[in-house]
Short mmCIF file of C-alpha atoms in Angstrom, two decimals:
data_model
loop_
_atom_site.label_atom_id
_atom_site.label_comp_id
_atom_site.label_asym_id
_atom_site.label_seq_id
_atom_site.Cartn_x
_atom_site.Cartn_y
_atom_site.Cartn_z
CA MET A 165 95.10 120.55 68.70
CA LEU A 166 91.57 119.12 68.84
CA ILE A 167 92.72 116.07 70.51
CA ARG A 168 95.03 117.98 73.13
CA ALA A 169 91.93 119.87 74.17
CA SER A 170 89.83 116.88 74.29
CA ILE A 171 92.20 115.24 76.61
CA LYS A 172 92.16 118.13 78.74
CA LEU A 173 88.51 118.22 78.98
CA VAL A 174 88.59 114.62 80.14
CA LEU A 175 91.38 115.08 82.65
CA VAL A 176 89.19 118.09 83.94
CA LEU A 177 86.08 115.62 84.04
CA CYS A 178 87.88 112.91 85.95
CA HIS A 179 89.47 115.26 88.30
CA GLY A 180 85.86 116.68 88.94
CA LEU A 181 84.46 113.15 89.40
CA MET A 182 87.35 112.21 91.83
CA VAL A 183 86.66 115.29 94.07
CA ALA A 184 83.03 114.77 94.10
CA SER A 185 83.37 111.23 95.16
CA ASN A 186 85.97 111.93 97.87
CA SER A 187 83.83 114.99 99.08
CA GLU A 188 80.60 112.27 99.15
CA SER A 189 82.71 109.84 101.18
CA PHE A 190 83.58 112.54 103.83
#
């Protein structure tokens, strides 16, 4: 359960970084 929660947090962080980089490029 903890592993699944940590994976979800990592995915959210990666998605946020991608969105931030995309907004910066635009």
